[in-house]
Short mmCIF file of C-alpha atoms in Angstrom, two decimals:
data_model
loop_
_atom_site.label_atom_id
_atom_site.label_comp_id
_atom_site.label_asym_id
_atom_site.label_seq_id
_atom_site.Cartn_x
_atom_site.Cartn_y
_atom_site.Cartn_z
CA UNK A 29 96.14 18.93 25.78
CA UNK A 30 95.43 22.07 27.33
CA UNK A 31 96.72 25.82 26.25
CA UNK A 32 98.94 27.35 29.53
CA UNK A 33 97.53 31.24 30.09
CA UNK A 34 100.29 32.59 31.97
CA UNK A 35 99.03 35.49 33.73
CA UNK A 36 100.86 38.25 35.32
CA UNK A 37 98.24 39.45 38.04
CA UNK A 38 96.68 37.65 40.88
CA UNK A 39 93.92 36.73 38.48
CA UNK A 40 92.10 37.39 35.56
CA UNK A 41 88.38 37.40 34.74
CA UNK A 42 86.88 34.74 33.14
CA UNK A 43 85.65 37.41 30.08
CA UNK A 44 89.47 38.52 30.12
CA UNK A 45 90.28 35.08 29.07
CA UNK A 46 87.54 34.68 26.66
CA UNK A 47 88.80 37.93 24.93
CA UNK A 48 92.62 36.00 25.41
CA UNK A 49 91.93 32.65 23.80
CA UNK A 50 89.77 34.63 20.65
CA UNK A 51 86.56 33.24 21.42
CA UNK A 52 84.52 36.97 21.73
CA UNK A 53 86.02 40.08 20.50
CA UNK A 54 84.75 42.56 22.96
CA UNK A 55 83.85 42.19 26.63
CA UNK A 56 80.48 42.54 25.83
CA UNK A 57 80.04 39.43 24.01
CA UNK A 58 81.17 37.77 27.11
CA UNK A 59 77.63 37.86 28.32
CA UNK A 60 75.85 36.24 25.35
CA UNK A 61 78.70 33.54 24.92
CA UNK A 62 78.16 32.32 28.73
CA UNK A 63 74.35 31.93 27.94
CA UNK A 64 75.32 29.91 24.73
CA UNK A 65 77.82 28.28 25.56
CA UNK A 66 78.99 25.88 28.33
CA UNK A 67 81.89 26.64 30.34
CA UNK A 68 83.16 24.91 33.04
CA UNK A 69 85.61 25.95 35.79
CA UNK A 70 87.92 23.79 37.56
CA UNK A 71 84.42 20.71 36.10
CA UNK A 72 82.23 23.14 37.46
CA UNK A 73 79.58 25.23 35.49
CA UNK A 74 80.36 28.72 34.90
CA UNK A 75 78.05 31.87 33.72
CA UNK A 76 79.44 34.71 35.35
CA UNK A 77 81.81 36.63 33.00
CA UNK A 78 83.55 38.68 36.18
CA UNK A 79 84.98 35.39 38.03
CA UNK A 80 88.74 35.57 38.73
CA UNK A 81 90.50 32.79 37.09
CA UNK A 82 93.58 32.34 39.79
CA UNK A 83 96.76 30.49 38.86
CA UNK A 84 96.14 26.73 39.30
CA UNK A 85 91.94 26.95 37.51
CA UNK A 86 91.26 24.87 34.23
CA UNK A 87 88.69 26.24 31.83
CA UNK A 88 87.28 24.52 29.69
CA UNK A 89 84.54 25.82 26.26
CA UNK A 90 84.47 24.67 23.13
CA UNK A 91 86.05 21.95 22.69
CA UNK A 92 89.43 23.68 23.97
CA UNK A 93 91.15 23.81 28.05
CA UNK A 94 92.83 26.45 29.70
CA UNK A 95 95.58 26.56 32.27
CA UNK A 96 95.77 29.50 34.17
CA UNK A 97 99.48 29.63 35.65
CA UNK A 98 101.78 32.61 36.64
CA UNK A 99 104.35 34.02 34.64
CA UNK A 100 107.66 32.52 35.49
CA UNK A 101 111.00 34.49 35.79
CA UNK A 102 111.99 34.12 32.73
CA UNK A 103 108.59 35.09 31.20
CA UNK A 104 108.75 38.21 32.80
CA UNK A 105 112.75 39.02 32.24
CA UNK A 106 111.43 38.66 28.44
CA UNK A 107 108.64 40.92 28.65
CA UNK A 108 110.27 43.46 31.10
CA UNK A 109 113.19 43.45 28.12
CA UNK A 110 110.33 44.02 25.23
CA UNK A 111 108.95 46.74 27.14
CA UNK A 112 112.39 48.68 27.52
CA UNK A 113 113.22 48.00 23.86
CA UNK A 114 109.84 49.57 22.78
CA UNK A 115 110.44 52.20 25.16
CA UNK A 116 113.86 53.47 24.04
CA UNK A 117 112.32 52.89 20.48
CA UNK A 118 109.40 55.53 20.89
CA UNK A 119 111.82 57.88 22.91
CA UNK A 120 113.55 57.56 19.78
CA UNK A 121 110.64 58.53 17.31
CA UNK A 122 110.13 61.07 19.65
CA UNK A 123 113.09 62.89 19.51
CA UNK A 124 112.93 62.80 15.77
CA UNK A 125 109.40 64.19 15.11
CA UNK A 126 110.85 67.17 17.46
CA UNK A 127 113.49 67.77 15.04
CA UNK A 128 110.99 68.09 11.88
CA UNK A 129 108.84 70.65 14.50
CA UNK A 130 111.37 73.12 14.90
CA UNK A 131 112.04 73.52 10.91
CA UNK A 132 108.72 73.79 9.81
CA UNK A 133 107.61 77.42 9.01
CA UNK A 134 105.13 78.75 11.49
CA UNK A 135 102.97 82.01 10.91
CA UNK A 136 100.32 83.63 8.11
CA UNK A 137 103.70 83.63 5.63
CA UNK A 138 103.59 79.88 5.52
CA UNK A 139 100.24 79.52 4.65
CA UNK A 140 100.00 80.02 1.04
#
């Protein structure tokens, strides 16, 4: 069964997924795995680590297949609503670090 990569760009780059599914930890093992290891593309052999994966490709390397699809509506309400609550979150922090700023003794008298 394959793993769905929903994607929420045009594309992503073939070492982008790589990085995605675990498979190489940097981008620049991206180079070494595509000489090691096959990879095919929509059954098509693949070695370049820049080509765009659109929504609709199947990759498939070691032993596992990939689904590129865009993210659906509901995907994105999800993520758009993570993104807000992290946001208010860190405003949050933020305001309270400024707080501890403005009581802390500033000058050559605080030093010792």
């Amino acid at each position: 069964m394959a793993e769905r990569v929903a994607i929420t760009t045009d594309y992503i780059t073939l070492q982008q997924l790589l990085k995605i599914a675990d498979l190489i930890r940097t981008g620049g093992m991206a180079k070494a795995y595509l000489a090691e290891q096959e990879v095919l593309v929509n059954g098509e052999e693949e070695n370049r680590r820049g080509k765009k994966l659109y929504p609709g490709y199947t990759v498939e390397t070691a032993g596992q297949v990939f689904e590129i699809d865009s993210e659906s509506d509901v995907e994105a309400n999800e993520r758009e609503e993570k993104a807000a609550i992290l946001a208010r979150f860190q405003a949050s922090q933020d305001k309270g670090s400024k707080k501890v700023a403005k009581n802390k003794p500033t000058g050559p008298s605080s030093w010792s």
